[in-house]
Short mmCIF file of C-alpha atoms and ligand atoms in Angstrom, two decimals:
data_model
loop_
_atom_site.label_atom_id
_atom_site.label_comp_id
_atom_site.label_asym_id
_atom_site.label_seq_id
_atom_site.Cartn_x
_atom_site.Cartn_y
_atom_site.Cartn_z
CA UNK A 14 -0.06 -0.08 0.03
CA UNK A 15 2.83 2.33 0.79
CA UNK A 16 4.61 1.40 -2.44
CA UNK A 17 1.57 2.44 -4.43
CA UNK A 18 1.32 5.84 -2.64
CA UNK A 19 4.90 6.56 -3.50
CA UNK A 20 4.33 5.81 -7.26
CA UNK A 21 1.39 7.96 -7.04
CA UNK A 22 3.35 10.95 -5.82
CA UNK A 23 6.06 10.35 -8.40
CA UNK A 24 3.33 10.30 -11.15
CA UNK A 25 1.84 13.70 -9.89
CA UNK A 26 5.15 15.03 -9.92
CA UNK A 27 5.80 13.83 -13.58
CA UNK A 28 2.53 15.18 -14.62
CA UNK A 29 3.25 18.47 -13.00
CA UNK A 30 6.44 18.61 -14.94
CA UNK A 31 4.83 17.85 -18.12
CA UNK A 32 2.12 20.39 -17.68
CA UNK A 33 4.92 22.97 -17.23
CA UNK A 34 6.63 21.62 -20.39
CA UNK A 35 3.39 22.05 -22.46
CA UNK A 36 2.82 25.47 -21.28
CA UNK A 37 6.59 26.34 -21.98
CA UNK A 38 6.63 24.58 -25.31
CA UNK A 39 7.69 21.26 -26.56
CA UNK A 40 10.90 20.13 -25.22
CA UNK A 41 13.60 17.56 -26.14
CA UNK A 42 12.51 15.10 -23.19
CA UNK A 43 9.17 13.83 -24.78
CA UNK A 44 10.58 10.51 -25.52
CA UNK A 45 12.13 10.18 -22.22
CA UNK A 46 8.84 10.99 -20.54
CA UNK A 47 6.90 8.48 -22.70
CA UNK A 48 9.26 5.77 -21.75
CA UNK A 49 8.78 6.69 -18.18
CA UNK A 50 4.95 6.67 -18.65
CA UNK A 51 5.19 3.15 -20.15
CA UNK A 52 7.16 2.06 -16.99
CA UNK A 53 4.40 3.58 -14.72
CA UNK A 54 1.67 1.97 -16.76
CA UNK A 55 3.33 -1.40 -16.09
CA UNK A 56 3.44 -0.51 -12.48
CA UNK A 57 -0.17 0.45 -12.40
CA UNK A 58 -1.09 -2.76 -14.10
CA UNK A 59 0.80 -4.82 -11.38
CA UNK A 60 -0.81 -2.77 -8.67
CA UNK A 61 -4.45 -2.89 -10.30
CA UNK A 62 -5.66 -4.85 -7.23
CA UNK A 63 -4.99 -1.90 -4.87
CA UNK A 64 -7.22 0.46 -3.42
CA UNK A 65 -6.60 3.53 -5.26
CA UNK A 66 -9.33 6.23 -5.38
CA UNK A 67 -11.36 6.52 -8.57
CA UNK A 68 -9.77 10.10 -9.28
CA UNK A 69 -6.44 8.64 -9.36
CA UNK A 70 -7.53 5.80 -11.60
CA UNK A 71 -9.09 8.31 -13.97
CA UNK A 72 -5.85 10.14 -14.08
CA UNK A 73 -3.80 7.07 -14.65
CA UNK A 74 -6.12 5.98 -17.47
CA UNK A 75 -5.66 9.55 -19.14
CA UNK A 76 -2.00 9.27 -18.82
CA UNK A 77 -2.13 5.81 -20.43
CA UNK A 78 -3.91 7.01 -23.22
CA UNK A 79 -1.47 9.87 -23.69
CA UNK A 80 1.37 7.48 -23.65
CA UNK A 81 -0.34 5.17 -26.31
CA UNK A 82 -0.80 8.22 -28.38
CA UNK A 83 2.66 9.29 -28.12
CA UNK A 84 3.83 5.73 -29.14
CA UNK A 85 1.81 5.71 -32.12
CA UNK A 86 3.19 9.19 -33.07
CA UNK A 87 6.61 7.96 -32.52
CA UNK A 88 5.88 4.88 -34.77
CA UNK A 89 4.57 7.37 -37.38
CA UNK A 90 7.71 9.52 -37.13
CA UNK A 91 9.85 6.39 -37.52
CA UNK A 92 7.99 5.53 -40.83
CA UNK A 93 8.40 9.09 -41.97
CA UNK A 94 11.96 9.06 -41.15
CA UNK A 95 12.45 5.81 -43.21
CA UNK A 96 10.59 7.33 -46.11
CA UNK A 97 12.72 10.46 -45.93
CA UNK A 98 15.88 8.22 -45.88
CA UNK A 99 14.78 6.54 -48.89
CA UNK A 100 14.00 9.87 -50.52
CA UNK A 101 17.36 11.11 -49.47
CA UNK A 102 19.19 8.11 -50.93
CA UNK A 103 17.27 8.44 -54.17
CA UNK A 104 18.15 11.99 -54.12
CA UNK A 105 21.58 11.23 -53.64
CA UNK A 106 21.93 8.92 -56.55
CA UNK A 107 19.76 11.37 -58.64
CA UNK A 108 22.24 13.98 -57.75
CA UNK A 109 25.06 11.77 -58.92
CA UNK A 110 23.42 11.31 -62.37
CA UNK A 111 22.87 15.11 -62.32
CA UNK A 112 26.40 15.72 -61.55
CA UNK A 113 27.53 13.42 -64.31
CA UNK A 114 25.20 15.15 -66.63
CA UNK A 115 26.36 18.43 -65.37
CA UNK A 116 30.07 17.34 -66.09
CA UNK A 117 29.06 16.23 -69.50
CA UNK A 118 27.25 19.55 -69.97
CA UNK A 119 30.46 21.31 -68.94
CA UNK A 120 32.47 19.28 -71.29
CA UNK A 121 30.09 20.16 -74.07
CA UNK A 122 30.23 23.80 -73.02
CA UNK A 123 33.99 23.65 -73.15
CA UNK A 124 33.93 21.97 -76.47
CA UNK A 125 31.29 24.60 -77.69
CA UNK A 126 33.47 27.45 -76.33
CA UNK A 127 36.62 25.90 -78.19
CA UNK A 128 34.47 25.66 -81.53
CA UNK A 129 32.95 28.98 -80.79
CA UNK A 130 36.79 30.23 -80.71
CA UNK A 131 37.60 28.41 -83.81
CA UNK A 132 34.53 29.80 -85.40
CA UNK A 133 35.17 33.24 -84.16
CA UNK A 134 38.61 33.06 -86.01
CA UNK A 135 37.07 31.90 -89.01
CA UNK A 136 34.19 34.47 -88.87
CA UNK A 137 37.03 37.14 -88.39
CA UNK A 138 39.07 35.83 -91.35
CA UNK A 139 35.78 35.63 -93.47
CA UNK A 140 35.15 39.34 -92.30
CA UNK A 141 38.38 40.27 -93.53
CA UNK A 142 38.13 38.48 -96.84
CA UNK A 143 34.63 39.93 -97.04
CA UNK A 144 35.96 43.60 -96.42
CA UNK A 145 38.83 42.96 -99.05
CA UNK A 146 36.10 41.68 -101.53
CA UNK A 147 34.02 44.74 -100.72
CA UNK A 148 37.17 46.88 -101.45
CA UNK A 149 37.72 45.11 -104.67
CA UNK A 150 34.14 45.23 -105.57
CA UNK A 151 34.22 49.03 -105.25
CA UNK A 152 37.17 49.16 -106.98
CA UNK A 153 35.61 46.97 -109.93
CA UNK A 154 32.51 48.99 -109.77
CA UNK A 155 34.37 52.16 -110.40
CA UNK A 156 36.39 50.55 -113.22
CA UNK A 157 33.24 49.18 -114.69
CA UNK A 158 31.61 52.58 -114.38
CA UNK A 159 34.72 54.12 -116.15
CA UNK A 160 34.36 51.30 -118.79
CA UNK A 161 30.83 52.06 -119.28
CA UNK A 162 31.50 55.88 -119.73
CA UNK A 163 34.15 54.93 -122.27
CA UNK A 164 31.91 52.53 -123.71
CA UNK A 165 29.11 55.23 -124.16
CA UNK A 166 31.69 57.62 -125.59
CA UNK A 167 32.59 54.79 -128.11
CA UNK A 168 29.12 54.06 -128.99
CA UNK A 169 28.45 57.74 -129.57
CA UNK A 170 31.51 57.75 -131.79
CA UNK A 171 30.57 54.47 -133.31
CA UNK A 172 27.12 55.71 -134.04
CA UNK A 173 28.51 58.92 -135.52
CA UNK A 174 30.90 56.60 -137.65
CA UNK A 175 28.09 54.40 -138.65
CA UNK A 176 26.01 57.45 -139.73
CA UNK A 177 29.10 58.70 -141.56
CA UNK A 178 29.52 55.13 -143.19
CA UNK A 179 25.88 55.25 -144.25
CA UNK A 180 26.23 58.75 -145.61
CA UNK A 181 29.52 57.70 -147.40
CA UNK A 182 27.84 54.35 -148.75
CA UNK A 183 24.93 56.74 -150.03
CA UNK A 184 27.38 59.05 -151.58
CA UNK A 185 29.30 56.06 -152.99
CA UNK A 186 26.08 54.74 -154.47
CA UNK A 187 25.50 58.03 -156.01
CA UNK A 188 29.03 58.40 -157.29
CA UNK A 189 28.98 54.72 -158.56
CA UNK A 190 26.03 55.59 -160.58
CA UNK A 191 27.73 58.67 -162.07
CA UNK A 192 30.91 56.56 -162.40
CA UNK A 193 28.90 53.88 -164.48
CA UNK A 194 27.28 56.86 -166.40
CA UNK A 195 30.62 58.24 -167.02
CA UNK A 196 32.03 54.94 -168.01
CA UNK A 197 29.19 54.23 -170.30
CA UNK A 198 29.69 57.77 -171.85
CA UNK A 199 33.47 56.85 -172.17
CA UNK A 200 32.74 53.73 -173.79
CA UNK A 201 30.13 55.60 -176.04
CA UNK A 202 32.74 58.24 -176.89
CA UNK A 203 35.52 55.68 -177.47
CA UNK A 204 33.06 53.79 -179.85
CA UNK A 205 32.15 57.36 -181.52
CA UNK A 206 35.88 58.09 -181.57
CA UNK A 207 36.67 54.62 -183.27
CA UNK A 208 33.89 55.43 -185.63
CA UNK A 209 34.86 58.91 -186.31
CA UNK A 210 36.83 59.55 -189.48
CA UNK A 211 40.39 60.62 -189.02
CA UNK A 212 40.89 63.44 -191.53
CA UNK A 213 44.04 65.70 -191.49
CA UNK A 214 46.48 66.55 -194.29
CA UNK A 215 49.47 68.71 -194.84
CA UNK A 216 51.30 68.96 -198.23
CA UNK A 217 54.05 71.13 -199.43
CA UNK A 218 53.82 72.37 -203.01
CA UNK A 219 57.07 71.38 -204.79
CA UNK A 220 60.73 71.16 -204.90
CA UNK A 221 60.92 72.44 -208.41
CA UNK A 222 60.88 76.17 -207.78
CA UNK A 223 58.54 78.53 -209.61
CA UNK A 224 55.17 77.53 -210.86
CA UNK A 225 53.56 79.60 -213.43
CA UNK A 226 52.77 82.10 -215.05
CA UNK A 227 50.02 80.26 -216.97
CA UNK A 228 47.57 81.74 -219.53
CA UNK A 229 44.65 80.19 -217.71
CA UNK A 230 43.67 79.39 -214.05
CA UNK A 231 45.20 76.24 -212.83
CA UNK A 232 44.42 74.22 -209.61
CA UNK A 233 47.64 74.14 -207.30
CA UNK A 234 48.75 70.46 -206.85
CA UNK A 235 50.67 70.11 -203.56
CA UNK A 236 52.69 67.09 -204.09
CA UNK A 237 55.13 66.90 -201.00
CA UNK A 238 53.21 65.01 -198.37
CA UNK A 239 53.63 65.64 -194.70
CA UNK A 240 50.63 63.80 -193.37
CA UNK A 241 47.63 62.80 -195.11
CA UNK A 242 45.14 60.96 -192.64
CA UNK A 243 42.22 59.66 -194.57
CA UNK A 244 43.82 60.21 -197.96
CA UNK A 245 41.30 62.93 -198.42
CA UNK A 246 43.70 65.21 -200.06
CA UNK A 247 44.69 64.10 -203.71
CA UNK A 248 48.13 65.46 -204.88
CA UNK A 249 47.34 64.12 -208.23
CA UNK A 250 44.08 66.34 -208.62
CA UNK A 251 44.97 68.93 -205.99
CA UNK A 252 41.46 68.50 -204.60
CA UNK A 253 40.52 67.87 -200.91
CA UNK A 254 37.25 65.79 -200.95
CA UNK A 255 35.24 65.65 -197.54
CA UNK A 256 34.86 62.05 -196.58
CA UNK A 257 31.94 63.04 -193.95
CA UNK A 258 29.60 65.91 -193.60
CA UNK A 259 31.47 68.00 -190.85
CA UNK A 260 33.35 71.06 -190.01
CA UNK A 261 36.73 71.43 -191.32
CA UNK A 262 39.72 73.78 -190.79
CA UNK A 263 41.82 74.88 -193.58
CA UNK A 264 45.05 76.98 -193.80
CA UNK A 265 47.64 77.77 -196.54
CA UNK A 266 50.81 79.84 -197.12
CA UNK A 267 52.10 80.59 -200.60
CA UNK A 268 55.60 82.55 -201.46
CA UNK A 269 56.16 84.46 -204.67
CA UNK A 270 59.87 85.16 -205.18
CA UNK A 271 59.53 87.59 -208.19
CA UNK A 272 60.44 91.35 -207.52
CA UNK A 273 57.88 94.24 -207.74
CA UNK A 274 54.79 92.35 -208.88
CA UNK A 275 51.48 91.31 -207.43
CA UNK A 276 50.89 88.00 -206.00
CA UNK A 277 47.40 86.45 -205.80
CA UNK A 278 45.93 82.96 -204.80
CA UNK A 279 42.38 81.91 -204.32
CA UNK A 280 40.80 79.17 -202.56
CA UNK A 281 37.49 77.34 -203.76
CA UNK A 282 34.73 75.22 -202.02
CA UNK A 283 33.20 73.19 -204.86
CA UNK A 284 32.62 75.79 -207.74
CA UNK A 285 32.44 78.61 -205.25
CA UNK A 286 35.58 80.75 -204.60
CA UNK A 287 35.64 81.59 -200.86
CA UNK A 288 38.73 83.89 -200.78
CA UNK A 289 40.91 85.77 -203.14
CA UNK A 290 44.23 86.95 -201.27
CA UNK A 291 46.63 89.36 -202.97
CA UNK A 292 50.01 90.88 -201.86
CA UNK A 293 52.47 93.49 -203.57
CA UNK A 294 55.97 92.47 -204.02
CA UNK A 295 58.76 95.14 -203.51
CA UNK A 296 62.38 94.98 -205.09
CA UNK A 297 63.15 92.01 -202.56
CA UNK A 298 60.72 89.58 -203.76
CA UNK A 299 59.47 86.45 -201.49
CA UNK A 300 56.23 87.83 -200.63
CA UNK A 301 53.95 85.70 -198.77
CA UNK A 302 50.08 85.24 -198.76
CA UNK A 303 48.80 83.39 -195.92
CA UNK A 304 45.24 82.75 -194.38
CA UNK A 305 42.96 80.17 -192.73
CA UNK A 306 39.41 79.37 -192.40
CA UNK A 307 36.71 77.18 -191.03
CA UNK A 308 34.16 75.49 -193.60
CA UNK A 309 31.12 73.13 -193.10
CA UNK A 310 31.27 70.67 -195.65
CA UNK A 311 28.83 68.15 -196.90
CA UNK A 312 30.14 64.66 -197.76
CA UNK A 313 31.84 64.63 -201.11
CA UNK A 314 32.40 68.50 -201.09
CA UNK A 315 35.78 69.65 -202.56
CA UNK A 316 38.11 72.30 -201.46
CA UNK A 317 41.13 73.39 -203.55
CA UNK A 318 43.58 76.46 -204.32
CA UNK A 319 43.56 78.14 -207.73
CA UNK A 320 46.47 80.13 -209.17
CA UNK A 321 44.90 82.63 -211.62
CA UNK A 322 46.51 83.06 -215.05
CA UNK A 323 49.31 85.50 -215.13
CA UNK A 324 50.44 84.98 -211.41
CA UNK A 325 53.16 82.56 -210.12
CA UNK A 326 54.02 80.93 -206.68
CA UNK A 327 57.38 79.46 -205.67
CA UNK A 328 58.63 76.54 -203.55
CA UNK A 329 61.74 74.46 -203.11
CA UNK A 330 63.08 71.90 -200.60
CA UNK A 331 62.59 74.58 -197.75
CA UNK A 332 58.92 73.92 -197.93
CA UNK A 333 57.85 77.65 -198.40
CA UNK A 334 54.18 76.81 -199.78
CA UNK A 335 51.90 74.58 -198.00
CA UNK A 336 48.16 73.47 -197.83
CA UNK A 337 46.72 72.06 -194.80
CA UNK A 338 43.28 70.93 -193.39
CA UNK A 339 41.66 68.96 -190.57
CA UNK A 340 38.21 67.62 -190.00
CA UNK A 341 37.29 69.48 -186.61
CA UNK A 342 34.15 67.43 -186.00
CA UNK A 343 31.63 65.49 -187.97
CA UNK A 344 27.85 66.64 -188.26
C1 NAG B 17 32.60 15.72 -62.21
O1 NAG B 17 33.87 16.64 -62.31
C2 NAG B 17 34.44 16.92 -61.05
C3 NAG B 17 35.45 18.01 -61.41
O2 NAG B 17 36.33 17.70 -62.52
C4 NAG B 17 34.99 15.63 -60.65
O3 NAG B 17 35.64 15.66 -59.18
C5 NAG B 17 33.56 14.58 -60.32
O4 NAG B 17 34.31 13.26 -59.99
C6 NAG B 17 32.98 14.47 -61.54
N1 NAG B 17 31.87 13.64 -61.29
C7 NAG B 17 31.29 12.67 -62.16
C8 NAG B 17 30.11 11.95 -61.76
O5 NAG B 17 31.93 12.22 -63.00
C1 NAG B 18 23.39 54.23 -130.91
O1 NAG B 18 22.61 53.68 -131.99
C2 NAG B 18 21.71 53.06 -131.39
C3 NAG B 18 20.88 52.32 -132.60
O2 NAG B 18 20.39 53.35 -133.45
C4 NAG B 18 20.70 53.44 -130.27
O3 NAG B 18 19.97 52.55 -129.83
C5 NAG B 18 21.61 53.96 -129.25
O4 NAG B 18 20.85 54.77 -128.41
C6 NAG B 18 22.79 54.89 -129.86
N1 NAG B 18 23.55 55.15 -128.74
C7 NAG B 18 24.00 56.54 -128.53
C8 NAG B 18 24.79 56.73 -127.47
O5 NAG B 18 23.54 57.51 -129.32
C1 NAG B 19 27.69 49.84 -161.87
O1 NAG B 19 28.31 49.09 -162.79
C2 NAG B 19 28.77 47.83 -162.15
C3 NAG B 19 29.48 46.92 -163.32
O2 NAG B 19 28.85 46.91 -164.39
C4 NAG B 19 27.42 46.97 -161.59
O3 NAG B 19 27.85 45.85 -160.90
C5 NAG B 19 26.82 48.04 -160.55
O4 NAG B 19 25.66 47.35 -160.19
C6 NAG B 19 26.64 49.32 -161.17
N1 NAG B 19 26.02 50.07 -160.17
C7 NAG B 19 25.08 50.96 -160.32
C8 NAG B 19 24.58 51.77 -159.28
O5 NAG B 19 24.30 50.94 -161.43
C1 NAG B 20 60.65 69.75 -196.47
O1 NAG B 20 59.84 68.45 -196.24
C2 NAG B 20 60.67 67.45 -196.55
C3 NAG B 20 59.47 66.32 -196.27
O2 NAG B 20 58.30 66.49 -197.27
C4 NAG B 20 61.69 67.18 -195.92
O3 NAG B 20 62.29 66.00 -195.87
C5 NAG B 20 62.57 68.21 -195.84
O4 NAG B 20 63.76 68.31 -194.88
C6 NAG B 20 62.08 69.65 -195.43
N1 NAG B 20 62.77 70.62 -195.84
C7 NAG B 20 63.43 71.39 -194.86
C8 NAG B 20 64.60 72.56 -195.19
O5 NAG B 20 63.20 71.24 -193.66
#
């Protein structure tokens, strides 16, 4: 009985202590108290037969309930702890994986940095090349511009030249036409010239000295031939016969070597006298009669010189007396 009373006092003390703990906040002695309470409960169970008052029993019962509750809570905490331990372990291994991954990432970052450096260097080189190319491009642009300017100038000159060439071609065509016309005309003239009769004569009278005087008029027969193109002058008859209708030129000179006499010669166109020329000799003689004229003759017309009766003319190897004629142009 005395032993039960002593436990009761101890329990009250503990309870008081606990009440103090609750009012002052949770203390680190919770587990120790619970163990003590369990022990108390064991004592209580052994002293179940004692005569303790109902109040004390009620208190004890309350204390037992609290101890059971604490025990449950302790078990729960242990469970939670185990779970947290497992999670910690999982976290740690996870962490190792993450660290490994991190290391891999770091490596990659390093690699990327290295590559980046290399790329930066290449980029720089490229930029330099680009700058160089830009400069060259500008240079080329200005050269191209210069070439274009030159080209324009050349095109203008080319166009001018082409225009000139066209103009020259046109002129050339005109000239070619005129040239062709001229050539045709030349051909025609050549043809006409080839067809044109060549008539020219020049004769000396004689080497035999004085001719005449005669009692009648005679035709002077010039017998010394210088030229006789066309054979139109006949030294046999003394007549020039026109081979074609045309315009002819005639000239003559005669000498009279007698002294103090009159000299007269005449020239005839067919039956018609066209000139009667006279000169008066002094005491020295060697008087000359000379004249020239242009006549239009029909084909077959005759021209000749006549010495009238009583007059004389003279010639010798000196060729003093000559008779000449040419065809100027046919009609
Ligand atoms: C990660 O790198 C560090 C430093 O280099 C090293 O100490 C550690 O062991 C590495 N961890 C793993 C998981 O490779
Ligand atoms: C040159 O002539 C061509 C053709 O006639 C023309 O198209 C061009 O504009 C001309 N150029 C100049 C510079 O006059
Ligand atoms: C000029 O004559 C040449 C040769 O006969 C000929 O080929 C050319 O076509 C002629 N030109 C003209 C413009 O008549
Ligand atoms: C006169 O003409 C003939 C030719 O018909 C010539 O041989 C002669 O030398 C000429 N006489 C003189 C003096 O020139």
